[in-house]
């Protein structure tokens, strides 16, 4: 951070403090993340992959559950695997196969999965200060493999002052590999094991999110948006049909944080 010492180097001809591209010189709000340029290389991908691997293995647990549910819904192993490889959205995929029926309720599935996945617009917006400094190919390529788990890890990584722009892509590759591989295992064994809930496999998703929440806890200041999201989601789940409570909870928490920040 530049020191303000009253020298001409820090002031223009009128005596005012000059502003850099990151804000006023000496601005305490300027962070290392805002000042440092991002890199996008194999090292960033490798670091992201290895960091996310333990979490990705947990994701594989409910990837197995999805594969089983997909087989019960009538999908073949190839179809379930193709869906996981191209969609990469665990909660939306599980809801989709639970709604699978003959005739296929296309409109219901599309609207429901849209409601679930709209949260990604908020998550992408949170990453925009870093992604906008990457090329379109780098940023959009990384977003293709973004999930809840690696988004949380990436937010922590970038807020720590890291300049690894490829971290999100590396974590996404780890998620993708475990998710697709677990889908194959689950779909193959789906006809043998039966209901995954009897083995507790369906709880893996909740367990992963609890672990991520603990890691993201920043003290009492974190409690307010979390409680707002929780209360809003519970109320919405009992009032609004479908899966809209997920998005509404996130929007409510984001609104509270914007108000608190402005104050």
PDB file of C-alpha atoms in Angstrom:
ATOM      1  CA  UNK A   1       0.000   0.000   0.000  1.00  0.00           C
ATOM      2  CA  UNK A   2       1.433   3.429  -0.922  1.00  0.00           C
ATOM      3  CA  UNK A   3       2.302   5.628   2.023  1.00  0.00           C
ATOM      4  CA  UNK A   4       0.862   9.162   2.137  1.00  0.00           C
ATOM      5  CA  UNK A   5       3.758  11.415   3.031  1.00  0.00           C
ATOM      6  CA  UNK A   6       2.684  14.656   1.380  1.00  0.00           C
ATOM      7  CA  UNK A   7       5.265  14.305  -1.395  1.00  0.00           C
ATOM      8  CA  UNK A   8       4.628  15.498  -4.929  1.00  0.00           C
ATOM      9  CA  UNK A   9       4.685  11.893  -6.077  1.00  0.00           C
ATOM     10  CA  UNK A  10       1.356  11.296  -4.350  1.00  0.00           C
ATOM     11  CA  UNK A  11      -0.391  14.533  -5.355  1.00  0.00           C
ATOM     12  CA  UNK A  12      -1.303  16.290  -8.594  1.00  0.00           C
ATOM     13  CA  UNK A  13      -0.566  19.934  -9.354  1.00  0.00           C
ATOM     14  CA  UNK A  14      -3.689  21.108  -7.470  1.00  0.00           C
ATOM     15  CA  UNK A  15      -2.587  19.331  -4.304  1.00  0.00           C
ATOM     16  CA  UNK A  16      -5.213  16.604  -4.417  1.00  0.00           C
ATOM     17  CA  UNK A  17      -4.365  12.988  -3.838  1.00  0.00           C
ATOM     18  CA  UNK A  18      -4.059  11.161  -7.122  1.00  0.00           C
ATOM     19  CA  UNK A  19      -6.196   8.098  -7.774  1.00  0.00           C
ATOM     20  CA  UNK A  20      -4.791   4.986  -9.325  1.00  0.00           C
ATOM     21  CA  UNK A  21      -6.794   2.387 -11.217  1.00  0.00           C
ATOM     22  CA  UNK A  22      -7.389   0.657  -7.872  1.00  0.00           C
ATOM     23  CA  UNK A  23      -8.743   3.761  -6.115  1.00  0.00           C
ATOM     24  CA  UNK A  24      -7.189   6.575  -4.094  1.00  0.00           C
ATOM     25  CA  UNK A  25      -3.567   6.171  -3.071  1.00  0.00           C
ATOM     26  CA  UNK A  26      -3.496   4.716   0.407  1.00  0.00           C
ATOM     27  CA  UNK A  27      -7.142   3.664   0.277  1.00  0.00           C
ATOM     28  CA  UNK A  28      -7.574   1.172   3.139  1.00  0.00           C
ATOM     29  CA  UNK A  29     -10.318  -0.596   1.181  1.00  0.00           C
ATOM     30  CA  UNK A  30      -7.907  -1.599  -1.585  1.00  0.00           C
ATOM     31  CA  UNK A  31      -6.971  -5.239  -1.142  1.00  0.00           C
ATOM     32  CA  UNK A  32      -4.198  -7.437  -2.441  1.00  0.00           C
ATOM     33  CA  UNK A  33      -6.738  -9.173  -4.682  1.00  0.00           C
ATOM     34  CA  UNK A  34      -7.591  -5.845  -6.371  1.00  0.00           C
ATOM     35  CA  UNK A  35      -3.969  -4.768  -6.806  1.00  0.00           C
ATOM     36  CA  UNK A  36      -2.334  -7.960  -8.025  1.00  0.00           C
ATOM     37  CA  UNK A  37      -2.800  -9.097 -11.632  1.00  0.00           C
ATOM     38  CA  UNK A  38      -4.178 -12.579 -12.125  1.00  0.00           C
ATOM     39  CA  UNK A  39      -2.253 -15.401 -13.708  1.00  0.00           C
ATOM     40  CA  UNK A  40      -3.795 -18.259 -15.670  1.00  0.00           C
ATOM     41  CA  UNK A  41      -1.434 -21.189 -15.972  1.00  0.00           C
ATOM     42  CA  UNK A  42      -0.996 -24.890 -15.270  1.00  0.00           C
ATOM     43  CA  UNK A  43       0.211 -24.216 -11.748  1.00  0.00           C
ATOM     44  CA  UNK A  44      -3.083 -22.523 -10.906  1.00  0.00           C
ATOM     45  CA  UNK A  45      -5.027 -25.426 -12.388  1.00  0.00           C
ATOM     46  CA  UNK A  46      -2.908 -27.952 -10.500  1.00  0.00           C
ATOM     47  CA  UNK A  47      -3.276 -26.099  -7.193  1.00  0.00           C
ATOM     48  CA  UNK A  48      -7.028 -25.822  -7.645  1.00  0.00           C
ATOM     49  CA  UNK A  49      -7.346 -29.496  -8.532  1.00  0.00           C
ATOM     50  CA  UNK A  50      -5.386 -30.723  -5.504  1.00  0.00           C
ATOM     51  CA  UNK A  51      -7.112 -28.296  -3.125  1.00  0.00           C
ATOM     52  CA  UNK A  52     -10.555 -29.398  -4.260  1.00  0.00           C
ATOM     53  CA  UNK A  53      -9.853 -33.121  -4.503  1.00  0.00           C
ATOM     54  CA  UNK A  54     -11.006 -34.028  -0.946  1.00  0.00           C
ATOM     55  CA  UNK A  55     -14.229 -32.077  -1.484  1.00  0.00           C
ATOM     56  CA  UNK A  56     -14.657 -33.596  -4.940  1.00  0.00           C
ATOM     57  CA  UNK A  57     -14.483 -37.080  -3.441  1.00  0.00           C
ATOM     58  CA  UNK A  58     -17.382 -36.082  -1.202  1.00  0.00           C
ATOM     59  CA  UNK A  59     -19.248 -34.860  -4.258  1.00  0.00           C
ATOM     60  CA  UNK A  60     -18.685 -38.309  -5.696  1.00  0.00           C
ATOM     61  CA  UNK A  61     -20.812 -39.696  -2.871  1.00  0.00           C
ATOM     62  CA  UNK A  62     -23.955 -38.063  -4.120  1.00  0.00           C
ATOM     63  CA  UNK A  63     -22.808 -38.661  -7.682  1.00  0.00           C
ATOM     64  CA  UNK A  64     -23.318 -42.333  -6.845  1.00  0.00           C
ATOM     65  CA  UNK A  65     -26.754 -41.472  -5.468  1.00  0.00           C
ATOM     66  CA  UNK A  66     -27.625 -39.656  -8.682  1.00  0.00           C
ATOM     67  CA  UNK A  67     -26.502 -42.609 -10.799  1.00  0.00           C
ATOM     68  CA  UNK A  68     -28.749 -44.936  -8.803  1.00  0.00           C
ATOM     69  CA  UNK A  69     -31.742 -42.604  -9.059  1.00  0.00           C
ATOM     70  CA  UNK A  70     -31.156 -42.172 -12.786  1.00  0.00           C
ATOM     71  CA  UNK A  71     -31.271 -45.927 -13.336  1.00  0.00           C
ATOM     72  CA  UNK A  72     -34.445 -46.182 -11.257  1.00  0.00           C
ATOM     73  CA  UNK A  73     -35.947 -43.457 -13.447  1.00  0.00           C
ATOM     74  CA  UNK A  74     -35.217 -45.541 -16.547  1.00  0.00           C
ATOM     75  CA  UNK A  75     -32.017 -43.956 -17.848  1.00  0.00           C
ATOM     76  CA  UNK A  76     -29.233 -46.181 -19.104  1.00  0.00           C
ATOM     77  CA  UNK A  77     -25.675 -45.974 -17.771  1.00  0.00           C
ATOM     78  CA  UNK A  78     -24.620 -44.083 -20.911  1.00  0.00           C
ATOM     79  CA  UNK A  79     -27.501 -41.619 -20.662  1.00  0.00           C
ATOM     80  CA  UNK A  80     -26.880 -40.915 -16.970  1.00  0.00           C
ATOM     81  CA  UNK A  81     -23.154 -40.447 -17.619  1.00  0.00           C
ATOM     82  CA  UNK A  82     -23.790 -38.102 -20.558  1.00  0.00           C
ATOM     83  CA  UNK A  83     -26.144 -36.031 -18.413  1.00  0.00           C
ATOM     84  CA  UNK A  84     -23.541 -35.660 -15.650  1.00  0.00           C
ATOM     85  CA  UNK A  85     -20.764 -34.855 -18.107  1.00  0.00           C
ATOM     86  CA  UNK A  86     -22.697 -32.059 -19.818  1.00  0.00           C
ATOM     87  CA  UNK A  87     -24.954 -30.628 -17.094  1.00  0.00           C
ATOM     88  CA  UNK A  88     -22.661 -30.810 -14.016  1.00  0.00           C
ATOM     89  CA  UNK A  89     -25.378 -29.681 -11.606  1.00  0.00           C
ATOM     90  CA  UNK A  90     -25.988 -32.204  -8.862  1.00  0.00           C
ATOM     91  CA  UNK A  91     -29.128 -30.834  -7.200  1.00  0.00           C
ATOM     92  CA  UNK A  92     -30.784 -29.989 -10.530  1.00  0.00           C
ATOM     93  CA  UNK A  93     -29.983 -33.408 -11.981  1.00  0.00           C
ATOM     94  CA  UNK A  94     -31.352 -35.248  -8.965  1.00  0.00           C
ATOM     95  CA  UNK A  95     -34.568 -33.202  -9.073  1.00  0.00           C
ATOM     96  CA  UNK A  96     -34.837 -33.798 -12.827  1.00  0.00           C
ATOM     97  CA  UNK A  97     -34.648 -37.582 -12.529  1.00  0.00           C
ATOM     98  CA  UNK A  98     -37.099 -37.521  -9.610  1.00  0.00           C
ATOM     99  CA  UNK A  99     -39.567 -35.774 -11.940  1.00  0.00           C
ATOM    100  CA  UNK A 100     -38.806 -38.193 -14.791  1.00  0.00           C
ATOM    101  CA  UNK A 101     -41.939 -39.944 -15.970  1.00  0.00           C
ATOM    102  CA  UNK A 102     -43.839 -41.038 -19.062  1.00  0.00           C
ATOM    103  CA  UNK A 103     -44.834 -38.842 -20.788  1.00  0.00           C
ATOM    104  CA  UNK A 104     -41.821 -36.677 -19.955  1.00  0.00           C
ATOM    105  CA  UNK A 105     -42.930 -33.424 -18.191  1.00  0.00           C
ATOM    106  CA  UNK A 106     -40.478 -31.230 -20.097  1.00  0.00           C
ATOM    107  CA  UNK A 107     -41.906 -27.865 -18.992  1.00  0.00           C
ATOM    108  CA  UNK A 108     -41.959 -28.878 -15.318  1.00  0.00           C
ATOM    109  CA  UNK A 109     -38.376 -30.143 -15.407  1.00  0.00           C
ATOM    110  CA  UNK A 110     -37.095 -27.034 -17.225  1.00  0.00           C
ATOM    111  CA  UNK A 111     -38.825 -24.581 -14.877  1.00  0.00           C
ATOM    112  CA  UNK A 112     -37.810 -26.469 -11.739  1.00  0.00           C
ATOM    113  CA  UNK A 113     -34.163 -26.840 -12.705  1.00  0.00           C
ATOM    114  CA  UNK A 114     -34.091 -23.179 -13.784  1.00  0.00           C
ATOM    115  CA  UNK A 115     -35.284 -22.154 -10.328  1.00  0.00           C
ATOM    116  CA  UNK A 116     -32.591 -24.274  -8.699  1.00  0.00           C
ATOM    117  CA  UNK A 117     -29.751 -23.091 -10.931  1.00  0.00           C
ATOM    118  CA  UNK A 118     -30.555 -19.376 -10.887  1.00  0.00           C
ATOM    119  CA  UNK A 119     -28.329 -19.179  -7.823  1.00  0.00           C
ATOM    120  CA  UNK A 120     -25.370 -19.505 -10.166  1.00  0.00           C
ATOM    121  CA  UNK A 121     -26.072 -15.979 -11.420  1.00  0.00           C
ATOM    122  CA  UNK A 122     -25.390 -14.698  -7.896  1.00  0.00           C
ATOM    123  CA  UNK A 123     -22.311 -16.863  -7.545  1.00  0.00           C
ATOM    124  CA  UNK A 124     -20.913 -15.688 -10.869  1.00  0.00           C
ATOM    125  CA  UNK A 125     -21.548 -12.067  -9.894  1.00  0.00           C
ATOM    126  CA  UNK A 126     -19.544 -12.591  -6.697  1.00  0.00           C
ATOM    127  CA  UNK A 127     -16.590 -13.784  -8.794  1.00  0.00           C
ATOM    128  CA  UNK A 128     -16.862 -11.001 -11.398  1.00  0.00           C
ATOM    129  CA  UNK A 129     -14.132  -8.748  -9.882  1.00  0.00           C
ATOM    130  CA  UNK A 130     -11.631 -11.486 -10.734  1.00  0.00           C
ATOM    131  CA  UNK A 131     -13.210 -13.075 -13.812  1.00  0.00           C
ATOM    132  CA  UNK A 132     -13.505  -9.758 -15.656  1.00  0.00           C
ATOM    133  CA  UNK A 133      -9.712  -9.531 -15.663  1.00  0.00           C
ATOM    134  CA  UNK A 134      -9.424 -12.828 -17.534  1.00  0.00           C
ATOM    135  CA  UNK A 135     -10.047 -13.376 -21.216  1.00  0.00           C
ATOM    136  CA  UNK A 136     -13.577 -14.471 -22.215  1.00  0.00           C
ATOM    137  CA  UNK A 137     -12.260 -17.912 -23.061  1.00  0.00           C
ATOM    138  CA  UNK A 138     -10.633 -18.295 -19.647  1.00  0.00           C
ATOM    139  CA  UNK A 139     -13.535 -16.938 -17.596  1.00  0.00           C
ATOM    140  CA  UNK A 140     -16.391 -18.680 -19.438  1.00  0.00           C
ATOM    141  CA  UNK A 141     -14.411 -21.902 -19.662  1.00  0.00           C
ATOM    142  CA  UNK A 142     -13.959 -21.832 -15.885  1.00  0.00           C
ATOM    143  CA  UNK A 143     -17.621 -21.043 -15.263  1.00  0.00           C
ATOM    144  CA  UNK A 144     -18.675 -24.116 -17.243  1.00  0.00           C
ATOM    145  CA  UNK A 145     -17.333 -26.325 -14.443  1.00  0.00           C
ATOM    146  CA  UNK A 146     -18.378 -24.132 -11.514  1.00  0.00           C
ATOM    147  CA  UNK A 147     -20.376 -25.829  -8.775  1.00  0.00           C
ATOM    148  CA  UNK A 148     -21.305 -24.771  -5.250  1.00  0.00           C
ATOM    149  CA  UNK A 149     -18.349 -26.518  -3.671  1.00  0.00           C
ATOM    150  CA  UNK A 150     -15.555 -25.214  -5.885  1.00  0.00           C
ATOM    151  CA  UNK A 151     -17.147 -21.747  -5.967  1.00  0.00           C
ATOM    152  CA  UNK A 152     -16.786 -21.577  -2.174  1.00  0.00           C
ATOM    153  CA  UNK A 153     -13.175 -22.750  -2.336  1.00  0.00           C
ATOM    154  CA  UNK A 154     -12.398 -20.228  -5.092  1.00  0.00           C
ATOM    155  CA  UNK A 155     -13.927 -17.339  -3.135  1.00  0.00           C
ATOM    156  CA  UNK A 156     -11.730 -18.236  -0.164  1.00  0.00           C
ATOM    157  CA  UNK A 157      -8.656 -18.569  -2.368  1.00  0.00           C
ATOM    158  CA  UNK A 158      -9.070 -15.267  -4.168  1.00  0.00           C
ATOM    159  CA  UNK A 159     -10.023 -13.302  -1.050  1.00  0.00           C
ATOM    160  CA  UNK A 160      -6.849 -14.546   0.589  1.00  0.00           C
ATOM    161  CA  UNK A 161      -4.852 -12.498  -1.913  1.00  0.00           C
ATOM    162  CA  UNK A 162      -4.061 -15.294  -4.342  1.00  0.00           C
ATOM    163  CA  UNK A 163      -3.583 -14.286  -7.969  1.00  0.00           C
ATOM    164  CA  UNK A 164      -4.270 -17.744  -9.411  1.00  0.00           C
ATOM    165  CA  UNK A 165      -6.940 -17.004 -12.008  1.00  0.00           C
ATOM    166  CA  UNK A 166      -6.997 -20.663 -13.084  1.00  0.00           C
ATOM    167  CA  UNK A 167      -7.876 -21.893  -9.596  1.00  0.00           C
ATOM    168  CA  UNK A 168     -11.600 -22.124 -10.403  1.00  0.00           C
ATOM    169  CA  UNK A 169     -10.896 -24.187 -13.522  1.00  0.00           C
ATOM    170  CA  UNK A 170      -8.653 -26.571 -11.583  1.00  0.00           C
ATOM    171  CA  UNK A 171     -11.240 -27.104  -8.865  1.00  0.00           C
ATOM    172  CA  UNK A 172     -13.923 -27.565 -11.508  1.00  0.00           C
ATOM    173  CA  UNK A 173     -11.931 -30.286 -13.245  1.00  0.00           C
ATOM    174  CA  UNK A 174     -11.647 -32.156  -9.926  1.00  0.00           C
ATOM    175  CA  UNK A 175     -15.409 -31.848  -9.380  1.00  0.00           C
ATOM    176  CA  UNK A 176     -16.179 -32.956 -12.945  1.00  0.00           C
ATOM    177  CA  UNK A 177     -13.951 -36.041 -12.807  1.00  0.00           C
ATOM    178  CA  UNK A 178     -15.361 -37.279  -9.502  1.00  0.00           C
ATOM    179  CA  UNK A 179     -18.962 -36.427 -10.423  1.00  0.00           C
ATOM    180  CA  UNK A 180     -18.868 -38.236 -13.769  1.00  0.00           C
ATOM    181  CA  UNK A 181     -16.907 -41.193 -12.412  1.00  0.00           C
ATOM    182  CA  UNK A 182     -19.276 -41.588  -9.473  1.00  0.00           C
ATOM    183  CA  UNK A 183     -22.269 -41.408 -11.793  1.00  0.00           C
ATOM    184  CA  UNK A 184     -20.899 -44.359 -13.744  1.00  0.00           C
ATOM    185  CA  UNK A 185     -20.447 -46.345 -10.513  1.00  0.00           C
ATOM    186  CA  UNK A 186     -23.899 -45.459  -9.210  1.00  0.00           C
ATOM    187  CA  UNK A 187     -25.672 -46.115 -12.482  1.00  0.00           C
ATOM    188  CA  UNK A 188     -23.912 -49.459 -12.907  1.00  0.00           C
ATOM    189  CA  UNK A 189     -24.780 -50.570  -9.391  1.00  0.00           C
ATOM    190  CA  UNK A 190     -28.223 -48.956  -9.403  1.00  0.00           C
ATOM    191  CA  UNK A 191     -30.063 -52.115 -10.242  1.00  0.00           C
ATOM    192  CA  UNK A 192     -28.332 -54.052  -7.474  1.00  0.00           C
ATOM    193  CA  UNK A 193     -28.188 -51.735  -4.448  1.00  0.00           C
ATOM    194  CA  UNK A 194     -31.669 -50.262  -4.689  1.00  0.00           C
ATOM    195  CA  UNK A 195     -32.652 -47.185  -2.697  1.00  0.00           C
ATOM    196  CA  UNK A 196     -29.460 -45.180  -1.820  1.00  0.00           C
ATOM    197  CA  UNK A 197     -31.221 -43.577   1.173  1.00  0.00           C
ATOM    198  CA  UNK A 198     -31.066 -46.837   3.142  1.00  0.00           C
ATOM    199  CA  UNK A 199     -27.248 -46.532   3.174  1.00  0.00           C
ATOM    200  CA  UNK A 200     -27.218 -42.818   4.016  1.00  0.00           C
ATOM    201  CA  UNK A 201     -25.687 -41.926   0.660  1.00  0.00           C
ATOM    202  CA  UNK A 202     -28.339 -39.257   0.149  1.00  0.00           C
ATOM    203  CA  UNK A 203     -26.953 -37.351   3.170  1.00  0.00           C
ATOM    204  CA  UNK A 204     -23.527 -36.851   1.583  1.00  0.00           C
ATOM    205  CA  UNK A 205     -24.734 -33.687  -0.207  1.00  0.00           C
ATOM    206  CA  UNK A 206     -25.875 -32.109   3.063  1.00  0.00           C
ATOM    207  CA  UNK A 207     -22.644 -33.132   4.804  1.00  0.00           C
ATOM    208  CA  UNK A 208     -20.497 -31.484   2.118  1.00  0.00           C
ATOM    209  CA  UNK A 209     -22.421 -28.223   2.416  1.00  0.00           C
ATOM    210  CA  UNK A 210     -22.117 -28.226   6.219  1.00  0.00           C
ATOM    211  CA  UNK A 211     -18.335 -28.630   5.894  1.00  0.00           C
ATOM    212  CA  UNK A 212     -18.176 -25.751   3.404  1.00  0.00           C
ATOM    213  CA  UNK A 213     -20.322 -23.552   5.641  1.00  0.00           C
ATOM    214  CA  UNK A 214     -17.964 -24.109   8.578  1.00  0.00           C
ATOM    215  CA  UNK A 215     -15.025 -23.131   6.391  1.00  0.00           C
ATOM    216  CA  UNK A 216     -16.784 -19.936   5.245  1.00  0.00           C
ATOM    217  CA  UNK A 217     -17.757 -18.849   8.780  1.00  0.00           C
ATOM    218  CA  UNK A 218     -16.221 -15.433   9.508  1.00  0.00           C
ATOM    219  CA  UNK A 219     -17.625 -14.740  12.953  1.00  0.00           C
ATOM    220  CA  UNK A 220     -20.793 -13.056  14.161  1.00  0.00           C
ATOM    221  CA  UNK A 221     -21.025 -10.815  11.080  1.00  0.00           C
ATOM    222  CA  UNK A 222     -21.699 -13.934   9.014  1.00  0.00           C
ATOM    223  CA  UNK A 223     -24.659 -14.889  11.156  1.00  0.00           C
ATOM    224  CA  UNK A 224     -27.021 -12.148   9.914  1.00  0.00           C
ATOM    225  CA  UNK A 225     -27.124 -13.063   6.177  1.00  0.00           C
ATOM    226  CA  UNK A 226     -27.163 -16.778   7.002  1.00  0.00           C
ATOM    227  CA  UNK A 227     -30.168 -16.404   9.287  1.00  0.00           C
ATOM    228  CA  UNK A 228     -31.950 -14.220   6.725  1.00  0.00           C
ATOM    229  CA  UNK A 229     -31.343 -16.824   4.022  1.00  0.00           C
ATOM    230  CA  UNK A 230     -32.483 -19.648   6.319  1.00  0.00           C
ATOM    231  CA  UNK A 231     -35.716 -17.967   7.433  1.00  0.00           C
ATOM    232  CA  UNK A 232     -36.555 -16.792   3.910  1.00  0.00           C
ATOM    233  CA  UNK A 233     -35.934 -20.244   2.434  1.00  0.00           C
ATOM    234  CA  UNK A 234     -38.069 -21.973   5.096  1.00  0.00           C
ATOM    235  CA  UNK A 235     -40.962 -19.550   4.592  1.00  0.00           C
ATOM    236  CA  UNK A 236     -40.694 -19.711   0.801  1.00  0.00           C
ATOM    237  CA  UNK A 237     -40.572 -23.528   0.815  1.00  0.00           C
ATOM    238  CA  UNK A 238     -43.948 -23.559   2.557  1.00  0.00           C
ATOM    239  CA  UNK A 239     -45.517 -20.804   0.458  1.00  0.00           C
ATOM    240  CA  UNK A 240     -44.008 -20.939  -3.035  1.00  0.00           C
ATOM    241  CA  UNK A 241     -44.306 -24.187  -5.043  1.00  0.00           C
ATOM    242  CA  UNK A 242     -41.254 -25.785  -6.579  1.00  0.00           C
ATOM    243  CA  UNK A 243     -37.605 -25.076  -5.744  1.00  0.00           C
ATOM    244  CA  UNK A 244     -37.732 -21.269  -5.786  1.00  0.00           C
ATOM    245  CA  UNK A 245     -36.909 -21.123  -2.068  1.00  0.00           C
ATOM    246  CA  UNK A 246     -33.241 -21.704  -2.941  1.00  0.00           C
ATOM    247  CA  UNK A 247     -33.016 -18.570  -5.074  1.00  0.00           C
ATOM    248  CA  UNK A 248     -35.214 -16.470  -2.777  1.00  0.00           C
ATOM    249  CA  UNK A 249     -33.076 -17.305   0.243  1.00  0.00           C
ATOM    250  CA  UNK A 250     -29.919 -16.296  -1.614  1.00  0.00           C
ATOM    251  CA  UNK A 251     -31.462 -13.059  -2.895  1.00  0.00           C
ATOM    252  CA  UNK A 252     -32.672 -12.094   0.574  1.00  0.00           C
ATOM    253  CA  UNK A 253     -29.224 -12.641   2.098  1.00  0.00           C
ATOM    254  CA  UNK A 254     -27.536 -10.727  -0.736  1.00  0.00           C
ATOM    255  CA  UNK A 255     -29.953  -7.801  -0.277  1.00  0.00           C
ATOM    256  CA  UNK A 256     -29.220  -7.639   3.447  1.00  0.00           C
ATOM    257  CA  UNK A 257     -25.472  -7.615   2.782  1.00  0.00           C
ATOM    258  CA  UNK A 258     -25.814  -4.799   0.218  1.00  0.00           C
ATOM    259  CA  UNK A 259     -27.790  -2.709   2.738  1.00  0.00           C
ATOM    260  CA  UNK A 260     -25.257  -3.393   5.492  1.00  0.00           C
ATOM    261  CA  UNK A 261     -22.346  -2.550   3.204  1.00  0.00           C
ATOM    262  CA  UNK A 262     -23.908   0.762   2.115  1.00  0.00           C
ATOM    263  CA  UNK A 263     -24.448   1.735   5.726  1.00  0.00           C
TER     264      UNK A 263
END
